[in-house]
Coordinates of C-alpha atoms in Angstrom, one line a residue:
X1 CA 13.1 -17.9 -67.7
X2 CA 9.5 -16.9 -67.1
X3 CA 7.0 -18.1 -64.5
X4 CA 4.3 -18.4 -67.2
X5 CA 4.7 -18.1 -71.0
X6 CA 3.0 -15.0 -72.3
X7 CA 3.2 -13.8 -75.9
X8 CA 4.8 -10.3 -76.5
X9 CA 1.5 -8.9 -77.7
X10 CA -0.3 -9.9 -74.5
X11 CA 2.6 -8.4 -72.5
X12 CA 2.2 -5.1 -74.4
X13 CA -1.5 -5.1 -73.7
X14 CA -0.9 -5.8 -70.0
X15 CA 1.5 -2.9 -69.6
X16 CA -0.8 -0.5 -71.5
X17 CA -3.8 -1.8 -69.4
X18 CA -1.9 -1.2 -66.1
X19 CA -1.2 2.4 -67.1
X20 CA -4.6 3.3 -68.7
X21 CA -7.1 1.3 -66.6
X22 CA -6.9 3.5 -63.5
X23 CA -7.5 6.6 -65.6
X24 CA -10.6 5.1 -67.2
X25 CA -11.6 3.9 -63.7
X26 CA -11.4 7.4 -62.4
X27 CA -13.7 8.6 -65.1
X28 CA -16.2 5.8 -64.4
X29 CA -16.1 6.6 -60.7
X30 CA -17.6 10.0 -61.4
X31 CA -20.5 8.5 -63.3
X32 CA -23.7 7.1 -61.6
X33 CA -23.4 3.5 -60.6
X34 CA -25.4 1.0 -62.7
X35 CA -28.6 -0.1 -60.8
X36 CA -27.3 -3.6 -60.1
X37 CA -24.1 -2.4 -58.6
X38 CA -25.2 0.2 -56.2
X39 CA -25.1 -2.0 -53.1
X40 CA -26.5 -0.5 -49.9
X41 CA -25.9 3.1 -51.1
X42 CA -24.0 5.0 -53.9
X43 CA -21.0 5.7 -51.6
X44 CA -20.5 2.0 -51.0
X45 CA -20.8 1.3 -54.7
X46 CA -18.1 3.8 -55.7
X47 CA -15.7 2.5 -52.9
X48 CA -16.3 -1.0 -54.2
X49 CA -15.5 0.3 -57.7
X50 CA -12.1 1.6 -56.4
X51 CA -11.3 -1.8 -54.9
X52 CA -12.3 -3.5 -58.1
X53 CA -10.2 -1.3 -60.5
X54 CA -7.1 -1.3 -58.3
X55 CA -7.5 -5.0 -57.8
X56 CA -7.6 -5.6 -61.5
X57 CA -4.5 -3.5 -62.0
X58 CA -2.7 -5.4 -59.3
X59 CA -3.6 -8.8 -60.9
X60 CA -2.4 -7.5 -64.3
X61 CA 0.9 -6.3 -62.7
X62 CA 1.4 -9.7 -61.1
X63 CA 0.7 -11.5 -64.4
X64 CA 3.1 -9.1 -66.1
X65 CA 5.8 -9.9 -63.5
X66 CA 5.1 -13.6 -64.0
X67 CA 5.5 -13.3 -67.8
X68 CA 8.7 -11.2 -67.5
X69 CA 11.8 -12.9 -68.8
X70 CA 13.9 -13.1 -65.7
X71 CA 16.9 -14.3 -67.7
X72 CA 17.1 -11.0 -69.5
X73 CA 16.0 -8.3 -66.9
X74 CA 18.3 -5.7 -68.6
X75 CA 16.2 -5.9 -71.8
X76 CA 13.2 -3.6 -72.2
X77 CA 10.1 -5.9 -72.4
X78 CA 6.4 -5.4 -73.1
X79 CA 7.4 -2.4 -75.2
X80 CA 5.0 -0.2 -77.1
X81 CA 6.4 2.5 -79.4
X82 CA 3.9 4.7 -81.2
X83 CA 4.5 8.2 -82.7
X84 CA 2.5 10.8 -80.8
X85 CA 3.8 14.3 -81.7
X86 CA 5.9 13.9 -84.9
X87 CA 7.0 17.5 -85.0
X88 CA 8.8 17.1 -81.7
X89 CA 9.6 13.4 -82.2
X90 CA 7.6 12.6 -79.0
X91 CA 6.4 9.0 -78.9
X92 CA 4.2 6.9 -76.7
X93 CA 7.0 4.6 -75.7
X94 CA 6.3 2.2 -72.9
X95 CA 8.4 -0.7 -71.5
X96 CA 9.7 -2.3 -68.3
X97 CA 13.0 -3.8 -67.2
X98 CA 14.4 -5.1 -63.9
X99 CA 14.6 -1.6 -62.5
X100 CA 11.0 -0.5 -63.2
X101 CA 9.1 -3.8 -62.7
X102 CA 9.5 -3.9 -58.9
X103 CA 8.3 -0.3 -58.6
X104 CA 5.4 -1.0 -60.9
X105 CA 4.2 -3.9 -58.7
X106 CA 4.8 -2.0 -55.5
X107 CA 2.6 0.9 -56.7
X108 CA -0.2 -1.5 -57.8
X109 CA 0.0 -3.3 -54.5
X110 CA 0.0 -0.2 -52.2
X111 CA -2.8 1.5 -54.2
X112 CA -5.0 -1.7 -53.9
X113 CA -4.4 -2.0 -50.2
X114 CA -5.2 1.7 -49.8
X115 CA -8.5 1.2 -51.7
X116 CA -9.3 -1.8 -49.6
X117 CA -8.6 0.1 -46.4
X118 CA -10.7 3.0 -47.5
X119 CA -13.7 0.8 -48.3
X120 CA -14.0 0.1 -44.6
X121 CA -12.4 3.3 -43.2
X122 CA -13.0 6.2 -45.5
X123 CA -11.5 9.5 -44.3
X124 CA -14.0 12.3 -43.5
X125 CA -14.3 14.7 -46.3
X126 CA -16.3 15.5 -49.5
X127 CA -17.8 13.0 -51.9
X128 CA -16.4 9.5 -51.9
X129 CA -16.7 9.6 -55.7
X130 CA -14.0 12.4 -55.8
X131 CA -11.8 10.5 -53.4
X132 CA -11.8 7.3 -55.4
X133 CA -11.3 9.2 -58.7
X134 CA -8.3 11.1 -57.3
X135 CA -6.7 7.9 -55.9
X136 CA -7.1 6.3 -59.3
X137 CA -5.6 9.3 -61.2
X138 CA -2.7 9.2 -58.7
X139 CA -2.2 5.5 -59.4
X140 CA -2.2 6.0 -63.2
X141 CA 0.3 8.9 -63.1
X142 CA 2.7 6.9 -60.8
X143 CA 2.5 3.8 -62.9
X144 CA 3.0 5.8 -66.1
X145 CA 6.1 7.4 -64.5
X146 CA 7.7 4.0 -64.1
X147 CA 6.6 2.7 -67.5
X148 CA 7.2 5.5 -70.0
X149 CA 10.5 5.7 -72.0
X150 CA 10.1 9.2 -73.4
X151 CA 11.4 12.3 -71.6
X152 CA 8.4 14.5 -72.2
X153 CA 6.0 11.7 -71.4
X154 CA 8.0 11.1 -68.2
X155 CA 7.5 14.8 -67.3
X156 CA 3.8 14.7 -68.0
X157 CA 3.4 11.5 -65.8
X158 CA 5.6 13.1 -63.1
X159 CA 3.3 16.1 -63.0
X160 CA 0.1 14.1 -63.2
X161 CA 0.2 13.0 -59.6
X162 CA 0.5 16.5 -58.1
X163 CA -3.1 17.7 -58.4
X164 CA -4.6 14.5 -57.0
X165 CA -2.3 14.5 -54.0
X166 CA -3.0 18.2 -53.4
X167 CA -6.7 17.6 -53.2
X168 CA -6.3 14.4 -51.1
X169 CA -4.4 16.5 -48.5
X170 CA -6.5 19.7 -48.8
X171 CA -9.9 18.1 -48.7
X172 CA -9.5 14.9 -46.7
X173 CA -6.6 15.8 -44.5
X174 CA -6.5 16.8 -40.8
X175 CA -5.4 20.0 -39.1
X176 CA -3.4 22.6 -41.1
X177 CA -4.3 20.7 -44.3
X178 CA -4.7 23.7 -46.5
X179 CA -1.3 25.1 -45.6
X180 CA 0.4 21.7 -46.0
X181 CA -1.3 21.1 -49.4
X182 CA -0.2 24.5 -50.7
X183 CA 3.4 23.9 -49.5
X184 CA 3.4 20.6 -51.2
X185 CA 2.2 21.9 -54.5
X186 CA 4.4 25.0 -54.6
X187 CA 7.6 23.1 -53.8
X188 CA 7.0 20.4 -56.3
X189 CA 5.7 22.7 -59.1
X190 CA 8.7 25.0 -58.8
X191 CA 11.0 22.0 -58.9
X192 CA 9.2 20.7 -61.9
X193 CA 9.5 23.9 -63.9
X194 CA 13.3 23.7 -63.6
X195 CA 13.3 20.0 -64.4
X196 CA 11.4 20.6 -67.6
X197 CA 14.1 23.0 -68.8
X198 CA 16.7 20.4 -68.2
X199 CA 14.7 17.7 -70.0
X200 CA 14.2 20.0 -73.0
X201 CA 17.9 20.8 -73.0
X202 CA 18.8 17.1 -73.3
X203 CA 16.2 16.4 -75.9
X204 CA 17.1 19.4 -78.1
X205 CA 20.9 18.9 -77.9
X206 CA 20.8 15.2 -78.5
X207 CA 18.1 15.2 -81.1
X208 CA 15.8 12.7 -79.3
X209 CA 13.6 12.4 -76.3
X210 CA 13.8 8.6 -76.3
X211 CA 15.2 7.4 -73.0
X212 CA 16.5 4.1 -74.3
X213 CA 18.4 5.7 -77.1
X214 CA 19.8 8.3 -74.8
X215 CA 20.9 5.7 -72.2
X216 CA 22.6 3.7 -75.0
X217 CA 24.4 6.8 -76.2
X218 CA 25.6 7.3 -72.5
X219 CA 26.1 11.0 -72.9
X220 CA 28.4 10.8 -75.9
X221 CA 26.2 13.2 -77.9
X222 CA 26.2 15.8 -75.1
X223 CA 29.1 18.1 -74.1
X224 CA 30.2 18.1 -70.5
X225 CA 28.8 21.6 -70.0
X226 CA 25.4 20.6 -71.3
X227 CA 25.4 17.5 -69.0
X228 CA 26.3 19.6 -66.0
X229 CA 23.5 22.1 -66.7
X230 CA 21.1 19.3 -67.3
X231 CA 22.0 17.4 -64.1
X232 CA 21.7 20.6 -62.1
X233 CA 18.2 21.5 -63.5
X234 CA 16.7 17.9 -63.6
X235 CA 18.4 17.0 -60.3
X236 CA 16.8 19.9 -58.6
X237 CA 13.3 18.9 -59.6
X238 CA 13.9 15.3 -58.7
X239 CA 15.5 16.2 -55.4
X240 CA 12.4 18.1 -54.3
X241 CA 10.2 15.1 -55.0
X242 CA 12.6 12.6 -53.3
X243 CA 12.9 14.8 -51.0
X244 CA 16.6 15.7 -50.4
X245 CA 17.7 17.9 -47.5
X246 CA 17.3 20.9 -47.5
X247 CA 14.4 20.7 -50.0
X248 CA 12.4 18.4 -47.7
X249 CA 10.5 20.8 -45.5
X250 CA 7.2 20.2 -47.4
X251 CA 7.2 16.5 -46.5
X252 CA 6.6 16.5 -42.7
X253 CA 3.7 19.0 -43.0
X254 CA 2.2 17.0 -45.9
X255 CA 2.4 13.7 -44.0
X256 CA 1.1 15.2 -40.8
X257 CA -2.0 16.7 -42.5
X258 CA -2.7 13.9 -45.1
X259 CA -5.3 11.2 -44.4
X260 CA -3.8 7.7 -43.7
X261 CA -4.0 6.4 -47.3
X262 CA -2.6 9.7 -48.6
X263 CA 0.5 9.3 -46.3
X264 CA 0.9 5.6 -47.4
X265 CA 0.8 6.6 -51.1
X266 CA 3.0 9.6 -50.6
X267 CA 5.7 7.7 -48.8
X268 CA 5.3 4.4 -50.5
X269 CA 5.3 5.4 -54.2
X270 CA 5.5 9.2 -54.8
X271 CA 8.9 9.7 -53.2
X272 CA 10.2 6.8 -55.4
X273 CA 9.5 8.9 -58.5
X274 CA 12.3 11.3 -57.7
X275 CA 15.0 8.6 -57.0
X276 CA 13.8 6.6 -60.1
X277 CA 14.4 9.7 -62.2
X278 CA 18.0 9.9 -61.0
X279 CA 18.6 6.2 -61.9
X280 CA 16.7 6.1 -65.2
X281 CA 17.6 9.5 -66.6
X282 CA 20.6 11.2 -65.0
X283 CA 23.0 8.2 -64.4
X284 CA 22.9 6.8 -68.0
X285 CA 22.1 10.0 -70.0
X286 CA 24.5 12.5 -68.3
X287 CA 27.2 10.5 -66.6
X288 CA 29.8 13.3 -66.7
X289 CA 27.4 15.7 -65.2
X290 CA 26.5 13.2 -62.5
X291 CA 30.2 12.7 -61.7
X292 CA 30.6 16.4 -61.2
X293 CA 27.7 16.6 -58.8
X294 CA 28.0 13.2 -57.1
X295 CA 30.1 14.3 -54.1
X296 CA 27.6 17.2 -53.4
X297 CA 24.7 14.8 -53.8
X298 CA 26.3 12.4 -51.4
X299 CA 27.0 15.2 -48.9
X300 CA 23.4 16.4 -48.9
X301 CA 22.3 12.8 -48.6
X302 CA 24.3 12.1 -45.4
X303 CA 23.3 15.4 -43.9
X304 CA 19.7 14.4 -44.6
X305 CA 20.3 11.0 -42.9
X306 CA 21.7 12.6 -39.7
X307 CA 19.2 15.6 -39.8
X308 CA 16.2 13.3 -40.2
X309 CA 17.4 11.1 -37.3
X310 CA 18.1 14.1 -35.0
X311 CA 14.6 15.5 -35.8
X312 CA 13.1 12.2 -34.9
X313 CA 15.0 12.0 -31.6
X314 CA 13.8 15.5 -30.8
X315 CA 10.2 14.6 -31.5
X316 CA 10.4 11.3 -29.6
X317 CA 11.7 12.8 -26.3
X318 CA 9.3 13.1 -23.3
X319 CA 7.5 16.4 -23.2
X320 CA 8.2 17.4 -26.8
X321 CA 4.6 16.9 -27.8
X322 CA 5.9 15.2 -31.0
X323 CA 3.4 13.9 -33.5
X324 CA 4.0 10.2 -34.5
X325 CA 3.1 10.8 -38.1
X326 CA 5.5 13.7 -38.3
X327 CA 8.3 11.6 -36.8
X328 CA 7.8 8.9 -39.4
X329 CA 7.9 11.6 -42.1
X330 CA 11.2 12.8 -40.8
X331 CA 12.4 9.2 -40.8
X332 CA 11.6 9.1 -44.5
X333 CA 14.0 12.0 -45.1
X334 CA 16.8 9.9 -43.5
X335 CA 15.9 6.7 -45.4
X336 CA 15.7 8.5 -48.7
X337 CA 19.2 9.9 -47.8
X338 CA 20.5 6.4 -48.0
X339 CA 18.9 6.0 -51.5
X340 CA 20.6 9.2 -52.7
X341 CA 23.9 8.1 -51.2
X342 CA 23.8 4.8 -53.1
X343 CA 23.0 6.7 -56.4
X344 CA 25.8 9.1 -55.8
X345 CA 28.4 6.3 -55.6
X346 CA 27.6 5.6 -59.3
X347 CA 28.6 1.9 -58.7
X348 CA 26.4 -1.2 -59.3
X349 CA 26.6 -2.0 -55.6
X350 CA 25.5 1.4 -54.5
X351 CA 22.7 1.8 -57.1
X352 CA 21.4 -1.7 -56.4
X353 CA 21.4 -0.8 -52.7
X354 CA 19.4 2.4 -53.6
X355 CA 16.8 0.5 -55.6
X356 CA 16.5 -2.2 -52.8
X357 CA 16.1 0.6 -50.2
X358 CA 13.4 2.2 -52.3
X359 CA 11.3 -0.9 -52.3
X360 CA 12.0 -1.6 -48.6
X361 CA 11.0 1.9 -47.7
X362 CA 7.8 1.6 -49.6
X363 CA 6.8 -1.6 -47.8
X364 CA 7.9 -0.6 -44.3
X365 CA 7.0 3.0 -44.2
X366 CA 3.7 2.3 -45.9
X367 CA 3.0 -0.2 -43.1
X368 CA 4.1 2.3 -40.4
X369 CA 1.7 5.0 -41.7
X370 CA -1.2 2.5 -41.8
X371 CA -0.4 1.6 -38.2
X372 CA -0.2 5.2 -37.1
X373 CA -3.5 6.0 -38.7
X374 CA -5.1 3.1 -36.8
X375 CA -3.5 4.3 -33.6
X376 CA -4.8 7.8 -34.2
X377 CA -8.3 6.4 -34.9
X378 CA -8.3 4.6 -31.5
X379 CA -6.7 7.2 -29.3
X380 CA -8.0 10.3 -31.2
X381 CA -4.5 11.7 -31.4
X382 CA -1.0 10.9 -32.7
X383 CA 0.7 12.9 -29.9
X384 CA 3.5 10.8 -28.5
X385 CA 3.2 12.1 -25.0
X386 CA -0.5 11.3 -24.9
X387 CA 0.1 7.9 -26.5
X388 CA 2.8 7.1 -24.0
X389 CA 1.0 8.5 -21.0
X390 CA -2.4 7.1 -21.7
X391 CA -1.6 3.9 -19.7
X392 CA 1.4 2.2 -18.1
X393 CA 0.9 -0.8 -20.4
X394 CA 0.2 1.3 -23.6
X395 CA -0.3 -0.7 -26.8
X396 CA 1.1 -4.0 -25.5
X397 CA -1.6 -4.0 -22.8
X398 CA -4.5 -2.4 -24.6
X399 CA -4.1 -3.7 -28.2
X400 CA -1.3 -6.3 -28.1
X401 CA -1.4 -7.4 -31.8
X402 CA -1.4 -3.8 -32.9
X403 CA 1.6 -3.1 -30.6
X404 CA 3.5 -6.1 -31.8
X405 CA 3.0 -5.1 -35.4
X406 CA 4.2 -1.6 -34.7
X407 CA 7.3 -3.0 -33.0
X408 CA 7.9 -5.2 -36.0
X409 CA 7.6 -2.3 -38.4
X410 CA 9.9 -0.2 -36.2
X411 CA 12.7 -2.7 -36.1
X412 CA 12.3 -3.3 -39.8
X413 CA 12.7 0.4 -40.4
X414 CA 15.9 0.6 -38.3
X415 CA 17.5 -2.0 -40.5
X416 CA 17.4 -5.2 -38.5
X417 CA 19.2 -8.1 -40.4
X418 CA 16.7 -10.5 -41.8
X419 CA 14.2 -7.8 -42.7
X420 CA 13.9 -5.7 -45.9
X421 CA 15.4 -2.5 -44.4
X422 CA 18.8 -4.1 -43.8
X423 CA 20.0 -4.9 -47.4
X424 CA 19.5 -1.5 -49.0
X425 CA 21.4 0.4 -46.3
X426 CA 24.2 -2.2 -46.2
X427 CA 24.7 -2.2 -50.0
X428 CA 24.6 1.6 -50.1
X429 CA 27.4 1.8 -47.5
X430 CA 29.4 -0.8 -49.3
X431 CA 29.0 1.3 -52.5
X432 CA 30.2 4.4 -50.7
X433 CA 33.3 2.5 -49.5
X434 CA 34.4 2.0 -53.1
X435 CA 32.8 4.7 -55.3
X436 CA 33.1 4.9 -59.1
X437 CA 36.3 5.8 -60.8
X438 CA 36.9 9.5 -60.7
X439 CA 35.2 10.1 -57.3
X440 CA 37.1 10.8 -54.2
X441 CA 37.5 7.7 -52.0
X442 CA 38.4 9.6 -48.8
X443 CA 35.3 11.8 -49.2
X444 CA 32.9 8.9 -49.9
X445 CA 34.4 6.8 -47.0
X446 CA 33.7 9.8 -44.8
X447 CA 30.2 9.9 -46.1
X448 CA 30.0 6.1 -45.4
X449 CA 31.0 6.7 -41.8
X450 CA 28.4 9.4 -41.3
X451 CA 25.8 7.2 -42.9
X452 CA 26.7 4.3 -40.6
X453 CA 26.4 6.7 -37.6
X454 CA 22.9 7.6 -39.0
X455 CA 21.9 3.9 -38.7
X456 CA 22.7 4.1 -35.0
X457 CA 20.6 7.2 -34.6
X458 CA 17.8 5.5 -36.5
X459 CA 17.9 2.6 -34.1
X460 CA 17.8 5.0 -31.1
X461 CA 14.7 6.9 -32.1
X462 CA 12.8 3.8 -33.3
X463 CA 13.5 2.0 -30.0
X464 CA 12.4 5.0 -28.1
X465 CA 9.2 5.1 -30.0
X466 CA 8.6 1.4 -29.4
X467 CA 9.3 1.8 -25.7
X468 CA 7.0 4.8 -25.2
X469 CA 4.1 3.9 -27.5
X470 CA 4.1 0.1 -26.9
X471 CA 5.2 0.0 -23.2
X472 CA 4.1 3.5 -22.1
X473 CA 5.4 5.7 -19.3
X474 CA 5.9 4.1 -15.9
X475 CA 5.3 7.2 -13.8
X476 CA 2.0 6.9 -12.1
X477 CA 1.1 10.5 -12.5
X478 CA 1.3 10.2 -16.3
X479 CA -1.5 7.6 -16.5
X480 CA -4.9 8.9 -17.7
X481 CA -8.2 7.5 -16.9
X482 CA -10.7 6.7 -19.7
X483 CA -12.4 10.0 -19.2
X484 CA -9.1 11.9 -19.5
X485 CA -8.3 10.6 -23.0
X486 CA -8.1 13.1 -25.8
X487 CA -11.4 13.5 -27.6
X488 CA -11.9 11.8 -31.0
X489 CA -11.3 14.0 -33.9
X490 CA -14.2 14.5 -36.4
X491 CA -12.1 13.1 -39.3
X492 CA -11.2 9.8 -37.5
X493 CA -14.0 8.6 -35.2
X494 CA -13.3 5.7 -33.0
X495 CA -14.5 2.4 -34.5
X496 CA -17.5 0.8 -33.0
X497 CA -16.4 -1.4 -30.1
X498 CA -13.0 0.3 -29.9
X499 CA -13.3 1.5 -26.3
X500 CA -13.8 -1.1 -23.7
X501 CA -13.7 -4.1 -26.1
X502 CA -11.5 -7.0 -25.2
X503 CA -10.6 -9.1 -28.3
X504 CA -10.1 -12.8 -27.8
X505 CA -6.5 -13.7 -27.3
X506 CA -5.5 -10.4 -25.7
X507 CA -3.3 -10.6 -22.7
X508 CA -3.7 -8.8 -19.4
X509 CA -6.7 -8.0 -17.3
X510 CA -8.9 -5.0 -17.9
X511 CA -8.6 -2.3 -15.3
X512 CA -9.9 1.2 -14.7
X513 CA -6.7 2.8 -15.8
X514 CA -5.9 0.5 -18.7
X515 CA -9.1 0.5 -20.9
X516 CA -9.0 -1.9 -23.8
X517 CA -8.9 -0.7 -27.4
X518 CA -10.0 -2.6 -30.4
X519 CA -7.1 -4.7 -31.6
X520 CA -6.5 -5.3 -35.3
X521 CA -9.7 -5.5 -37.3
X522 CA -10.0 -8.1 -40.1
X523 CA -9.9 -5.4 -42.8
X524 CA -6.8 -3.9 -41.2
X525 CA -5.2 -7.4 -41.2
X526 CA -6.0 -7.8 -44.9
X527 CA -4.4 -4.4 -45.8
X528 CA -1.3 -4.8 -43.6
X529 CA -0.4 -8.5 -43.8
X530 CA 1.0 -8.4 -47.4
X531 CA 3.3 -5.5 -46.4
X532 CA 4.6 -7.4 -43.3
X533 CA 5.0 -10.6 -45.2
X534 CA 6.9 -9.0 -48.1
X535 CA 9.2 -7.2 -45.6
X536 CA 10.2 -10.6 -44.3
X537 CA 10.5 -12.2 -47.7
X538 CA 12.7 -9.4 -49.1
X539 CA 14.8 -9.6 -45.9
X540 CA 15.4 -13.3 -46.0
X541 CA 15.5 -13.7 -49.8
X542 CA 17.1 -10.5 -51.3
X543 CA 18.1 -12.3 -54.4
X544 CA 14.5 -12.1 -55.7
X545 CA 14.9 -8.3 -56.1
X546 CA 18.6 -8.0 -56.7
X547 CA 18.4 -10.7 -59.4
X548 CA 16.1 -8.3 -61.3
X549 CA 17.9 -5.0 -60.7
X550 CA 21.6 -6.0 -60.9
X551 CA 21.8 -6.9 -64.6
X552 CA 19.7 -3.8 -65.6
X553 CA 21.9 -1.6 -63.4
X554 CA 25.1 -3.0 -64.9
X555 CA 23.9 -2.3 -68.4
X556 CA 22.6 1.1 -67.5
X557 CA 25.9 2.2 -66.1
X558 CA 27.8 0.7 -69.0
X559 CA 25.8 2.7 -71.5
X560 CA 23.6 0.0 -72.9
X561 CA 26.4 -2.5 -73.3
X562 CA 25.9 -5.9 -71.6

């Protein structure tokens, strides 16, 4: 069943367009704008160009999803297979199935929303041309990662996103941006070198780099020792990108220093590349090697869940001077721990839960980083003590719609039933209760119990954040007058009308100790509403996503057999 009937040749074109268009758009962004498209100034023209290109890619992705045959989500569709380097049998092989399609659409959506947000709120830094070009190159690399079906092309696409993200952090970031950018690039490059060795080992030993052929073979052409070495090498590179504890330490620094749209893209799509590699490559291509390392992967995953939650609790406590962006970054370590735990179970239930949690995390954490960026713009800081002590009413009294949306995103992140964050964690824990044959049930049930405890910790720190940031501290001495608020940072000036403005519909009187902030601007509503709406839709109607992923996962784990 398809929503609209599209011919295979058009589907091929759409997928190729989605991958290549952002790259061509990046090149065009560096050229002078045609006279009729310059608008008020060249900066506005290039920002409009970014919105146009990412919007066209999003439309193409939606049409591709509408033309996708939902009755056969396990079949590779919109495939293109062209010989590229005959000597190495490397091919330009593209295709999508029920596993990659949701990630493709998520990437196109988040990048468009980031481009739209940047049109109105460009982070301070060098030329807007370079900013737009880097975002488009980042989008192209991420989309290619989810679309390519050749191991070497996968590696090239995987690496393509590193340089753009490095410059986005280093040139448009906040405090400590240079150190954070270097830490990001060093961790990911070192992991990638080891991953390349593992990919080459698989390709040379099996005689092909084609991911579909390797998945169908299901490891039968590789000895157990080769599979173990390959999983260790490839898994290390993927674990850095995910990131898995204890290889996560680059993430909080990168998120804290990155501009708002950089954090949204890093959390929303770049982290998914690592977990996608586990599902697309290691589970079907090296199942024996994965079975060897699955208990260790699950152990690191649950440690990450608890560690990330404890770090968030430490940052959220009064007097800790915790940064709200840093707290959400640590929460990502915990959420991605659930994804890794689901993958480690090697069961359809667990892997489906991991894929669902991937999408949910992209929607919810992307929204959270958008909100934190807006809060930092208004207050001039993301310091939790300052945000909580600025007024007794805090966000509920000063910007009620912004406070309500932050509370919504927080409860979605903690896994409230009826919202997207619930289903992925629940299915992951169910998968851990009954892992694949050959894995220790007592060990995985212990991991399940630890993971369940982690959900309680997640609820604890998220509710503390909501109480402090949205309701504020009640001690009179902690309230600051308007003149005592932290100064605005150069990179994020307060929007015009932010201080002292009182939007229509806002509750509560304006007083000397509770100055109004600008509530949600129209461009912010346009960028955030799709994420909030999809969080509700995925929570109330999980079959939309699970109907795509489940048949594909079943076939993947069965070695290409339906």
